PDB file of C-alpha atoms and ligand atoms in Angstrom:
ATOM      1  CA  UNK H  23      87.202  93.972 -56.135  1.00 76.00           C
ATOM      2  CA  UNK H  24      86.791  90.403 -54.888  1.00 88.00           C
ATOM      3  CA  UNK H  25      88.715  89.969 -51.642  1.00 93.00           C
ATOM      4  CA  UNK H  26      90.829  86.957 -50.748  1.00 93.00           C
ATOM      5  CA  UNK H  27      89.438  84.822 -47.949  1.00 94.00           C
ATOM      6  CA  UNK H  28      91.754  83.117 -45.449  1.00 95.00           C
ATOM      7  CA  UNK H  29      90.932  80.429 -42.927  1.00 94.00           C
ATOM      8  CA  UNK H  30      93.074  78.491 -40.483  1.00 94.00           C
ATOM      9  CA  UNK H  31      92.636  74.741 -40.193  1.00 91.00           C
ATOM     10  CA  UNK H  32      94.065  73.416 -36.954  1.00 89.00           C
ATOM     11  CA  UNK H  33      94.504  75.181 -33.674  1.00 89.00           C
ATOM     12  CA  UNK H  34      97.485  73.549 -32.037  1.00 90.00           C
ATOM     13  CA  UNK H  35     100.639  75.304 -30.964  1.00 91.00           C
ATOM     14  CA  UNK H  36     101.543  76.382 -34.519  1.00 93.00           C
ATOM     15  CA  UNK H  37      97.992  77.016 -35.771  1.00 94.00           C
ATOM     16  CA  UNK H  38      97.479  79.416 -32.878  1.00 93.00           C
ATOM     17  CA  UNK H  39     100.842  81.150 -33.352  1.00 95.00           C
ATOM     18  CA  UNK H  40     100.263  81.730 -37.077  1.00 95.00           C
ATOM     19  CA  UNK H  41      96.657  82.834 -36.396  1.00 94.00           C
ATOM     20  CA  UNK H  42      98.060  85.844 -34.573  1.00 94.00           C
ATOM     21  CA  UNK H  43     100.061  86.858 -37.633  1.00 95.00           C
ATOM     22  CA  UNK H  44      97.482  86.006 -40.291  1.00 96.00           C
ATOM     23  CA  UNK H  45      94.614  87.565 -38.323  1.00 95.00           C
ATOM     24  CA  UNK H  46      96.442  90.880 -37.992  1.00 96.00           C
ATOM     25  CA  UNK H  47      97.565  90.911 -41.618  1.00 96.00           C
ATOM     26  CA  UNK H  48      94.062  90.072 -42.899  1.00 96.00           C
ATOM     27  CA  UNK H  49      92.608  92.953 -40.881  1.00 96.00           C
ATOM     28  CA  UNK H  50      95.310  95.338 -42.180  1.00 95.00           C
ATOM     29  CA  UNK H  51      95.507  94.430 -45.885  1.00 95.00           C
ATOM     30  CA  UNK H  52      92.773  95.803 -48.185  1.00 95.00           C
ATOM     31  CA  UNK H  53      92.754  92.775 -50.517  1.00 95.00           C
ATOM     32  CA  UNK H  54      91.820  90.300 -47.739  1.00 95.00           C
ATOM     33  CA  UNK H  55      88.506  89.714 -45.957  1.00 96.00           C
ATOM     34  CA  UNK H  56      88.701  90.738 -42.302  1.00 95.00           C
ATOM     35  CA  UNK H  57      87.147  87.612 -40.848  1.00 94.00           C
ATOM     36  CA  UNK H  58      89.506  84.630 -40.485  1.00 93.00           C
ATOM     37  CA  UNK H  59      87.631  81.466 -39.440  1.00 93.00           C
ATOM     38  CA  UNK H  60      89.696  78.949 -37.516  1.00 92.00           C
ATOM     39  CA  UNK H  61      88.860  75.233 -37.476  1.00 91.00           C
ATOM     40  CA  UNK H  62      89.458  73.753 -34.068  1.00 89.00           C
ATOM     41  CA  UNK H  63      89.741  70.079 -33.129  1.00 88.00           C
ATOM     42  CA  UNK H  64      87.118  69.987 -30.416  1.00 90.00           C
ATOM     43  CA  UNK H  65      88.128  68.756 -26.994  1.00 89.00           C
ATOM     44  CA  UNK H  66      86.980  69.308 -23.447  1.00 90.00           C
ATOM     45  CA  UNK H  67      89.129  71.271 -21.039  1.00 89.00           C
ATOM     46  CA  UNK H  68      87.838  70.883 -17.469  1.00 89.00           C
ATOM     47  CA  UNK H  69      84.430  70.005 -18.938  1.00 91.00           C
ATOM     48  CA  UNK H  70      84.295  73.031 -21.232  1.00 93.00           C
ATOM     49  CA  UNK H  71      84.599  72.999 -25.046  1.00 91.00           C
ATOM     50  CA  UNK H  72      87.901  74.380 -26.335  1.00 90.00           C
ATOM     51  CA  UNK H  73      86.025  76.298 -29.084  1.00 89.00           C
ATOM     52  CA  UNK H  74      83.838  78.015 -26.450  1.00 90.00           C
ATOM     53  CA  UNK H  75      86.876  78.904 -24.367  1.00 90.00           C
ATOM     54  CA  UNK H  76      88.713  80.371 -27.384  1.00 88.00           C
ATOM     55  CA  UNK H  77      85.641  82.263 -28.573  1.00 86.00           C
ATOM     56  CA  UNK H  78      85.087  83.769 -25.121  1.00 89.00           C
ATOM     57  CA  UNK H  79      88.673  84.543 -24.151  1.00 91.00           C
ATOM     58  CA  UNK H  80      90.405  84.680 -27.570  1.00 90.00           C
ATOM     59  CA  UNK H  81      93.144  82.572 -26.105  1.00 91.00           C
ATOM     60  CA  UNK H  82      94.040  78.936 -26.807  1.00 92.00           C
ATOM     61  CA  UNK H  83      94.624  78.098 -23.166  1.00 90.00           C
ATOM     62  CA  UNK H  84      95.733  74.547 -23.947  1.00 90.00           C
ATOM     63  CA  UNK H  85      98.179  74.899 -26.846  1.00 90.00           C
ATOM     64  CA  UNK H  86      99.297  78.529 -26.747  1.00 91.00           C
ATOM     65  CA  UNK H  87      98.503  79.922 -23.314  1.00 91.00           C
ATOM     66  CA  UNK H  88      99.297  83.548 -22.605  1.00 90.00           C
ATOM     67  CA  UNK H  89      98.673  84.857 -26.139  1.00 90.00           C
ATOM     68  CA  UNK H  90      95.571  86.736 -27.272  1.00 89.00           C
ATOM     69  CA  UNK H  91      94.419  85.974 -30.807  1.00 87.00           C
ATOM     70  CA  UNK H  92      93.073  88.861 -32.927  1.00 86.00           C
ATOM     71  CA  UNK H  93      89.318  89.576 -32.655  1.00 81.00           C
ATOM     72  CA  UNK H  94      88.702  88.893 -36.353  1.00 80.00           C
ATOM     73  CA  UNK H  95      89.680  85.178 -35.946  1.00 75.00           C
ATOM     74  CA  UNK H  96      86.329  83.330 -35.217  1.00 82.00           C
ATOM     75  CA  UNK H  97      86.142  79.640 -34.399  1.00 55.00           C
ATOM     76  CA  UNK H  98      84.363  76.646 -35.861  1.00 54.00           C
ATOM     77  CA  UNK H  99      84.424  72.972 -35.010  1.00 49.00           C
ATOM     78  CA  UNK H 100      86.113  70.456 -37.306  1.00 44.00           C
ATOM     79  CA  UNK H 101      84.117  67.219 -37.155  1.00 41.00           C
ATOM     80  CA  UNK H 102      86.109  64.064 -36.589  1.00 36.00           C
ATOM     81  CA  UNK H 103      89.436  65.434 -35.480  1.00 28.00           C
ATOM     82  CA  UNK H 104      92.473  67.428 -36.450  1.00 26.00           C
ATOM     83  CA  UNK H 105      93.605  67.288 -40.020  1.00 24.00           C
ATOM     84  CA  UNK H 106      97.248  67.212 -40.886  1.00 38.00           C
ATOM     85  CA  UNK H 107      97.292  67.065 -44.644  1.00 39.00           C
ATOM     86  CA  UNK H 108     100.391  67.420 -46.694  1.00 73.00           C
ATOM     87  CA  UNK H 109     100.400  69.571 -49.796  1.00 87.00           C
ATOM     88  CA  UNK H 110      99.902  66.936 -52.459  1.00 84.00           C
ATOM     89  CA  UNK H 111      97.003  65.315 -50.602  1.00 82.00           C
ATOM     90  CA  UNK H 112      95.383  68.737 -50.346  1.00 86.00           C
ATOM     91  CA  UNK H 113      95.900  69.378 -54.042  1.00 89.00           C
ATOM     92  CA  UNK H 114      94.666  65.912 -55.004  1.00 83.00           C
ATOM     93  CA  UNK H 115      91.567  65.917 -52.816  1.00 84.00           C
ATOM     94  CA  UNK H 116      90.543  69.558 -53.054  1.00 88.00           C
ATOM     95  CA  UNK H 117      91.930  70.270 -56.512  1.00 92.00           C
ATOM     96  CA  UNK H 118      93.469  73.509 -55.338  1.00 89.00           C
ATOM     97  CA  UNK H 119      97.072  74.657 -55.480  1.00 90.00           C
ATOM     98  CA  UNK H 120      98.877  74.319 -52.158  1.00 93.00           C
ATOM     99  CA  UNK H 121     101.968  76.221 -51.038  1.00 95.00           C
ATOM    100  CA  UNK H 122     103.946  75.241 -47.932  1.00 96.00           C
ATOM    101  CA  UNK H 123     105.578  77.149 -45.097  1.00 97.00           C
ATOM    102  CA  UNK H 124     108.501  75.759 -43.126  1.00 97.00           C
ATOM    103  CA  UNK H 125     111.171  77.514 -41.139  1.00 98.00           C
ATOM    104  CA  UNK H 126     113.148  77.889 -37.955  1.00 98.00           C
ATOM    105  CA  UNK H 127     109.907  78.707 -36.197  1.00 97.00           C
ATOM    106  CA  UNK H 128     109.357  77.348 -32.706  1.00 96.00           C
ATOM    107  CA  UNK H 129     105.708  78.349 -32.227  1.00 95.00           C
ATOM    108  CA  UNK H 130     106.002  79.924 -28.791  1.00 95.00           C
ATOM    109  CA  UNK H 131     108.861  82.179 -29.936  1.00 97.00           C
ATOM    110  CA  UNK H 132     106.871  83.259 -32.999  1.00 97.00           C
ATOM    111  CA  UNK H 133     103.926  84.045 -30.726  1.00 96.00           C
ATOM    112  CA  UNK H 134     106.277  86.058 -28.505  1.00 97.00           C
ATOM    113  CA  UNK H 135     107.124  88.076 -31.652  1.00 97.00           C
ATOM    114  CA  UNK H 136     110.834  87.299 -31.438  1.00 98.00           C
ATOM    115  CA  UNK H 137     112.544  88.007 -34.774  1.00 98.00           C
ATOM    116  CA  UNK H 138     112.812  85.028 -37.113  1.00 98.00           C
ATOM    117  CA  UNK H 139     112.758  83.952 -40.748  1.00 98.00           C
ATOM    118  CA  UNK H 140     110.580  81.506 -42.607  1.00 98.00           C
ATOM    119  CA  UNK H 141     110.413  79.900 -46.046  1.00 98.00           C
ATOM    120  CA  UNK H 142     107.352  79.610 -48.249  1.00 98.00           C
ATOM    121  CA  UNK H 143     107.556  77.069 -51.057  1.00 97.00           C
ATOM    122  CA  UNK H 144     105.213  78.224 -53.805  1.00 96.00           C
ATOM    123  CA  UNK H 145     105.495  77.184 -57.430  1.00 93.00           C
ATOM    124  CA  UNK H 146     102.842  79.631 -58.652  1.00 94.00           C
ATOM    125  CA  UNK H 147     104.507  82.995 -59.296  1.00 94.00           C
ATOM    126  CA  UNK H 148     101.121  84.781 -59.359  1.00 93.00           C
ATOM    127  CA  UNK H 149     100.218  83.427 -55.926  1.00 93.00           C
ATOM    128  CA  UNK H 150     103.627  83.970 -54.294  1.00 96.00           C
ATOM    129  CA  UNK H 151     103.294  87.726 -53.434  1.00 96.00           C
ATOM    130  CA  UNK H 152      99.893  87.135 -51.796  1.00 95.00           C
ATOM    131  CA  UNK H 153     101.285  84.269 -49.745  1.00 96.00           C
ATOM    132  CA  UNK H 154     104.156  86.458 -48.579  1.00 97.00           C
ATOM    133  CA  UNK H 155     101.881  89.407 -47.705  1.00 97.00           C
ATOM    134  CA  UNK H 156      99.494  87.424 -45.505  1.00 97.00           C
ATOM    135  CA  UNK H 157     102.398  85.914 -43.549  1.00 97.00           C
ATOM    136  CA  UNK H 158     105.146  88.550 -43.401  1.00 97.00           C
ATOM    137  CA  UNK H 159     105.498  90.942 -40.457  1.00 98.00           C
ATOM    138  CA  UNK H 160     108.278  93.123 -39.061  1.00 97.00           C
ATOM    139  CA  UNK H 161     109.446  90.241 -36.900  1.00 97.00           C
ATOM    140  CA  UNK H 162     108.538  87.294 -39.170  1.00 98.00           C
ATOM    141  CA  UNK H 163     110.504  87.610 -42.410  1.00 98.00           C
ATOM    142  CA  UNK H 164     109.518  85.544 -45.424  1.00 98.00           C
ATOM    143  CA  UNK H 165     111.548  84.225 -48.352  1.00 98.00           C
ATOM    144  CA  UNK H 166     109.492  82.597 -51.102  1.00 98.00           C
ATOM    145  CA  UNK H 167     111.142  79.901 -53.223  1.00 98.00           C
ATOM    146  CA  UNK H 168     109.614  77.778 -55.970  1.00 96.00           C
ATOM    147  CA  UNK H 169     111.092  74.506 -54.694  1.00 94.00           C
ATOM    148  CA  UNK H 170     107.840  73.473 -52.986  1.00 92.00           C
ATOM    149  CA  UNK H 171     108.568  69.776 -52.452  1.00 90.00           C
ATOM    150  CA  UNK H 172     112.046  70.277 -50.992  1.00 93.00           C
ATOM    151  CA  UNK H 173     110.737  72.922 -48.560  1.00 94.00           C
ATOM    152  CA  UNK H 174     108.090  70.534 -47.266  1.00 93.00           C
ATOM    153  CA  UNK H 175     110.436  67.560 -47.065  1.00 92.00           C
ATOM    154  CA  UNK H 176     113.042  69.574 -45.145  1.00 94.00           C
ATOM    155  CA  UNK H 177     110.367  70.369 -42.564  1.00 93.00           C
ATOM    156  CA  UNK H 178     109.574  66.686 -42.128  1.00 92.00           C
ATOM    157  CA  UNK H 179     113.088  65.198 -42.203  1.00 94.00           C
ATOM    158  CA  UNK H 180     114.550  67.621 -39.672  1.00 97.00           C
ATOM    159  CA  UNK H 181     112.329  66.013 -37.041  1.00 96.00           C
ATOM    160  CA  UNK H 182     114.215  62.727 -37.420  1.00 97.00           C
ATOM    161  CA  UNK H 183     117.558  64.491 -36.983  1.00 98.00           C
ATOM    162  CA  UNK H 184     116.206  66.257 -33.883  1.00 98.00           C
ATOM    163  CA  UNK H 185     115.421  62.878 -32.313  1.00 98.00           C
ATOM    164  CA  UNK H 186     119.075  61.950 -32.939  1.00 98.00           C
ATOM    165  CA  UNK H 187     120.150  65.226 -31.335  1.00 98.00           C
ATOM    166  CA  UNK H 188     118.028  64.349 -28.293  1.00 98.00           C
ATOM    167  CA  UNK H 189     119.673  60.923 -28.090  1.00 98.00           C
ATOM    168  CA  UNK H 190     123.176  62.415 -27.924  1.00 98.00           C
ATOM    169  CA  UNK H 191     122.004  64.953 -25.322  1.00 98.00           C
ATOM    170  CA  UNK H 192     120.516  62.117 -23.279  1.00 98.00           C
ATOM    171  CA  UNK H 193     123.702  60.086 -23.615  1.00 98.00           C
ATOM    172  CA  UNK H 194     125.747  62.969 -22.243  1.00 98.00           C
ATOM    173  CA  UNK H 195     127.728  63.845 -25.366  1.00 98.00           C
ATOM    174  CA  UNK H 196     128.760  67.418 -26.009  1.00 97.00           C
ATOM    175  CA  UNK H 197     128.184  70.195 -28.505  1.00 97.00           C
ATOM    176  CA  UNK H 198     130.706  68.775 -30.987  1.00 98.00           C
ATOM    177  CA  UNK H 199     128.737  65.533 -31.148  1.00 98.00           C
ATOM    178  CA  UNK H 200     125.479  67.347 -31.643  1.00 98.00           C
ATOM    179  CA  UNK H 201     127.039  69.459 -34.400  1.00 98.00           C
ATOM    180  CA  UNK H 202     128.145  66.235 -36.099  1.00 98.00           C
ATOM    181  CA  UNK H 203     124.620  64.814 -35.826  1.00 98.00           C
ATOM    182  CA  UNK H 204     123.205  68.022 -37.309  1.00 98.00           C
ATOM    183  CA  UNK H 205     125.694  67.989 -40.190  1.00 98.00           C
ATOM    184  CA  UNK H 206     125.277  64.281 -40.979  1.00 98.00           C
ATOM    185  CA  UNK H 207     121.524  64.744 -40.718  1.00 98.00           C
ATOM    186  CA  UNK H 208     121.659  67.627 -43.172  1.00 98.00           C
ATOM    187  CA  UNK H 209     123.686  65.512 -45.613  1.00 98.00           C
ATOM    188  CA  UNK H 210     121.107  62.715 -45.363  1.00 98.00           C
ATOM    189  CA  UNK H 211     118.299  65.230 -45.920  1.00 97.00           C
ATOM    190  CA  UNK H 212     120.020  66.474 -49.077  1.00 97.00           C
ATOM    191  CA  UNK H 213     120.636  62.928 -50.294  1.00 97.00           C
ATOM    192  CA  UNK H 214     117.056  61.851 -49.546  1.00 94.00           C
ATOM    193  CA  UNK H 215     115.648  64.719 -51.586  1.00 93.00           C
ATOM    194  CA  UNK H 216     118.115  63.935 -54.372  1.00 95.00           C
ATOM    195  CA  UNK H 217     116.998  60.278 -54.499  1.00 93.00           C
ATOM    196  CA  UNK H 218     113.249  60.662 -54.020  1.00 89.00           C
ATOM    197  CA  UNK H 219     112.517  64.169 -55.355  1.00 88.00           C
ATOM    198  CA  UNK H 220     115.156  64.756 -58.025  1.00 92.00           C
ATOM    199  CA  UNK H 221     115.345  68.216 -59.520  1.00 93.00           C
ATOM    200  CA  UNK H 222     115.192  70.041 -56.191  1.00 93.00           C
ATOM    201  CA  UNK H 223     117.728  72.778 -55.555  1.00 95.00           C
ATOM    202  CA  UNK H 224     120.661  72.646 -53.153  1.00 97.00           C
ATOM    203  CA  UNK H 225     120.094  76.342 -52.346  1.00 97.00           C
ATOM    204  CA  UNK H 226     116.778  75.450 -50.644  1.00 98.00           C
ATOM    205  CA  UNK H 227     118.730  73.753 -47.836  1.00 98.00           C
ATOM    206  CA  UNK H 228     120.326  77.116 -47.013  1.00 98.00           C
ATOM    207  CA  UNK H 229     116.949  78.799 -46.555  1.00 98.00           C
ATOM    208  CA  UNK H 230     115.264  78.963 -43.154  1.00 98.00           C
ATOM    209  CA  UNK H 231     113.429  75.690 -43.878  1.00 98.00           C
ATOM    210  CA  UNK H 232     116.764  73.871 -44.202  1.00 98.00           C
ATOM    211  CA  UNK H 233     119.791  74.392 -42.051  1.00 98.00           C
ATOM    212  CA  UNK H 234     118.164  77.007 -39.783  1.00 98.00           C
ATOM    213  CA  UNK H 235     115.125  74.889 -38.935  1.00 98.00           C
ATOM    214  CA  UNK H 236     117.439  71.966 -38.318  1.00 98.00           C
ATOM    215  CA  UNK H 237     119.487  73.975 -35.812  1.00 98.00           C
ATOM    216  CA  UNK H 238     116.522  75.391 -33.878  1.00 98.00           C
ATOM    217  CA  UNK H 239     114.728  72.042 -33.755  1.00 98.00           C
ATOM    218  CA  UNK H 240     117.868  70.203 -32.604  1.00 98.00           C
ATOM    219  CA  UNK H 241     118.296  72.705 -29.759  1.00 98.00           C
ATOM    220  CA  UNK H 242     114.845  73.931 -28.809  1.00 97.00           C
ATOM    221  CA  UNK H 243     112.313  71.442 -30.180  1.00 96.00           C
ATOM    222  CA  UNK H 244     109.986  68.912 -28.610  1.00 97.00           C
ATOM    223  CA  UNK H 245     111.472  65.994 -30.542  1.00 98.00           C
ATOM    224  CA  UNK H 246     114.859  66.707 -28.991  1.00 98.00           C
ATOM    225  CA  UNK H 247     113.387  67.097 -25.517  1.00 98.00           C
ATOM    226  CA  UNK H 248     111.393  63.860 -25.565  1.00 98.00           C
ATOM    227  CA  UNK H 249     114.268  61.896 -27.160  1.00 98.00           C
ATOM    228  CA  UNK H 250     116.599  63.074 -24.397  1.00 98.00           C
ATOM    229  CA  UNK H 251     114.093  61.934 -21.765  1.00 98.00           C
ATOM    230  CA  UNK H 252     113.675  58.611 -23.604  1.00 98.00           C
ATOM    231  CA  UNK H 253     117.398  57.921 -23.154  1.00 98.00           C
ATOM    232  CA  UNK H 254     117.557  59.170 -19.568  1.00 98.00           C
ATOM    233  CA  UNK H 255     114.440  57.457 -18.222  1.00 97.00           C
ATOM    234  CA  UNK H 256     114.181  54.320 -20.392  1.00 96.00           C
ATOM    235  CA  UNK H 257     110.417  54.903 -20.660  1.00 96.00           C
ATOM    236  CA  UNK H 258     108.510  54.585 -23.943  1.00 95.00           C
ATOM    237  CA  UNK H 259     108.245  57.482 -26.393  1.00 95.00           C
ATOM    238  CA  UNK H 260     104.441  57.256 -26.273  1.00 95.00           C
ATOM    239  CA  UNK H 261     104.396  57.540 -22.484  1.00 96.00           C
ATOM    240  CA  UNK H 262     106.764  60.503 -22.511  1.00 97.00           C
ATOM    241  CA  UNK H 263     104.842  62.194 -25.334  1.00 96.00           C
ATOM    242  CA  UNK H 264     101.610  61.915 -23.340  1.00 95.00           C
ATOM    243  CA  UNK H 265     103.255  63.148 -20.165  1.00 96.00           C
ATOM    244  CA  UNK H 266     105.494  65.922 -21.484  1.00 96.00           C
ATOM    245  CA  UNK H 267     103.591  67.459 -24.404  1.00 94.00           C
ATOM    246  CA  UNK H 268     100.110  68.201 -23.078  1.00 90.00           C
ATOM    247  CA  UNK H 269      98.309  66.714 -26.084  1.00 88.00           C
ATOM    248  CA  UNK H 270     100.826  67.763 -28.746  1.00 88.00           C
ATOM    249  CA  UNK H 271     102.301  65.058 -30.980  1.00 87.00           C
ATOM    250  CA  UNK H 272     105.861  64.166 -31.909  1.00 91.00           C
ATOM    251  CA  UNK H 273     106.641  64.056 -35.613  1.00 91.00           C
ATOM    252  CA  UNK H 274     110.138  62.528 -35.490  1.00 94.00           C
ATOM    253  CA  UNK H 275     109.408  58.859 -34.731  1.00 94.00           C
ATOM    254  CA  UNK H 276     106.480  58.709 -37.222  1.00 89.00           C
ATOM    255  CA  UNK H 277     108.514  60.392 -39.946  1.00 90.00           C
ATOM    256  CA  UNK H 278     111.438  58.032 -39.254  1.00 93.00           C
ATOM    257  CA  UNK H 279     109.070  55.117 -39.862  1.00 90.00           C
ATOM    258  CA  UNK H 280     107.733  56.533 -43.130  1.00 87.00           C
ATOM    259  CA  UNK H 281     111.226  57.356 -44.342  1.00 90.00           C
ATOM    260  CA  UNK H 282     112.488  53.903 -43.397  1.00 91.00           C
ATOM    261  CA  UNK H 283     109.707  52.322 -45.446  1.00 88.00           C
ATOM    262  CA  UNK H 284     110.886  54.287 -48.489  1.00 88.00           C
ATOM    263  CA  UNK H 285     114.572  53.521 -47.864  1.00 92.00           C
ATOM    264  CA  UNK H 286     113.985  49.810 -47.249  1.00 91.00           C
ATOM    265  CA  UNK H 287     112.010  49.610 -50.515  1.00 90.00           C
ATOM    266  CA  UNK H 288     115.040  50.874 -52.391  1.00 92.00           C
ATOM    267  CA  UNK H 289     117.486  48.852 -50.294  1.00 97.00           C
ATOM    268  CA  UNK H 290     119.166  52.073 -49.233  1.00 96.00           C
ATOM    269  CA  UNK H 291     119.062  51.930 -45.427  1.00 97.00           C
ATOM    270  CA  UNK H 292     122.867  51.651 -45.220  1.00 97.00           C
ATOM    271  CA  UNK H 293     123.273  54.900 -47.174  1.00 97.00           C
ATOM    272  CA  UNK H 294     121.218  56.712 -44.521  1.00 98.00           C
ATOM    273  CA  UNK H 295     122.661  55.391 -41.237  1.00 98.00           C
ATOM    274  CA  UNK H 296     121.402  58.282 -39.099  1.00 98.00           C
ATOM    275  CA  UNK H 297     117.772  58.080 -40.269  1.00 97.00           C
ATOM    276  CA  UNK H 298     117.941  54.294 -39.980  1.00 98.00           C
ATOM    277  CA  UNK H 299     119.442  54.332 -36.481  1.00 98.00           C
ATOM    278  CA  UNK H 300     116.799  56.768 -35.202  1.00 98.00           C
ATOM    279  CA  UNK H 301     114.079  54.510 -36.611  1.00 96.00           C
ATOM    280  CA  UNK H 302     115.536  51.341 -35.041  1.00 98.00           C
ATOM    281  CA  UNK H 303     116.119  52.959 -31.665  1.00 98.00           C
ATOM    282  CA  UNK H 304     112.572  54.362 -31.561  1.00 97.00           C
ATOM    283  CA  UNK H 305     111.250  50.862 -32.335  1.00 95.00           C
ATOM    284  CA  UNK H 306     113.396  49.310 -29.637  1.00 96.00           C
ATOM    285  CA  UNK H 307     115.455  47.256 -32.119  1.00 97.00           C
ATOM    286  CA  UNK H 308     118.633  49.047 -31.021  1.00 98.00           C
ATOM    287  CA  UNK H 309     119.635  50.681 -27.752  1.00 97.00           C
ATOM    288  CA  UNK H 310     120.158  54.464 -27.646  1.00 97.00           C
ATOM    289  CA  UNK H 311     123.770  53.749 -26.686  1.00 97.00           C
ATOM    290  CA  UNK H 312     124.242  52.097 -30.128  1.00 98.00           C
ATOM    291  CA  UNK H 313     123.530  55.416 -31.862  1.00 98.00           C
ATOM    292  CA  UNK H 314     127.103  56.671 -32.151  1.00 98.00           C
ATOM    293  CA  UNK H 315     128.350  53.338 -33.513  1.00 97.00           C
ATOM    294  CA  UNK H 316     125.695  53.571 -36.235  1.00 97.00           C
ATOM    295  CA  UNK H 317     126.993  56.924 -37.466  1.00 97.00           C
ATOM    296  CA  UNK H 318     130.705  56.378 -36.736  1.00 96.00           C
ATOM    297  CA  UNK H 319     131.416  55.031 -40.233  1.00 93.00           C
ATOM    298  CA  UNK H 320     128.985  57.263 -42.066  1.00 95.00           C
ATOM    299  CA  UNK H 321     129.257  57.301 -45.900  1.00 95.00           C
ATOM    300  CA  UNK H 322     130.196  60.980 -45.451  1.00 95.00           C
ATOM    301  CA  UNK H 323     133.416  59.776 -43.762  1.00 94.00           C
ATOM    302  CA  UNK H 324     134.433  57.396 -46.542  1.00 90.00           C
TER     303      UNK H 324
HETATM  304  P1  13P J 414     109.545  70.286 -32.586  1.00 77.94           P
HETATM  305  O1  13P J 414     108.340  69.714 -33.283  1.00 77.94           O
HETATM  306  O2  13P J 414     110.606  69.254 -32.325  1.00 77.94           O
HETATM  307  O3  13P J 414     109.190  71.097 -31.396  1.00 77.94           O
HETATM  308  O4  13P J 414     110.251  71.253 -33.642  1.00 77.94           O
HETATM  309  C1  13P J 414     110.024  72.609 -33.680  1.00 77.94           C
HETATM  310  C2  13P J 414     110.013  73.096 -35.058  1.00 77.94           C
HETATM  311  O5  13P J 414     109.534  72.424 -35.935  1.00 77.94           O
HETATM  312  C3  13P J 414     110.627  74.404 -35.349  1.00 77.94           C
HETATM  313  O6  13P J 414     110.472  74.773 -36.684  1.00 77.94           O
END
């Protein structure tokens, strides 16, 4: 019987956390090859190649320190940098089907093996059980849904809401305010999917990739943390990202820009005041203290 081969592309915080799970499952399951190659964006740590360090110590000392990766994960070098391809680019360029995984999954907690759930969006019913098997563990529970696009979009849009959550934390508002930001953000996520990806299901927003990921990211994520510091220090997002994240990147401000481009094209910025306010504040067009005024008369309140 031909065995399935798995590889991991990317070795950041999340790539390393999921390598622990996938490596163990590949070694355990009879229908998968043992060896799981991992493609690492090469960089020098104190003059030594990250790939050499990981191969020698089986630990990604930069992005997931303190966690040993399974022995069957070997490491190769990806020429030219880290790749962050979204599912349709992968399918278009490689002509392969692409499922997505999104969930309330802060990487360090997953690596610590703290119980959590995740969502896999996979349209192909034949592929779905295999996707679940290579990912699921006792502590990492998987629900597979066929609403691939909505799962992926939830994972991107929640980053914008988390920046908003960081703003209200930085401004000194309380839990009620943050709950309002989370709820209004969720409503904008649902509306965005309805406008740009019609046919998606409302039930997807109640999976881990929806409301649960939104909650964890708005409380425990990097976007929230940097946005709070942005308000408190008045320094630029780029500066804070470089200083606070040790080489990791923030998704929220970039996603806010992409989303704004789409909204502006359809003349719909005023229907998405939270997404729009986050975008304008990140660009310096509005002050963080304007944030609440932007969402005070939200269409949800009319
Ligand atoms: P951050 O990228 O803001 O850390 O969000 C964490 C996350 O995506 C949890 O699923």
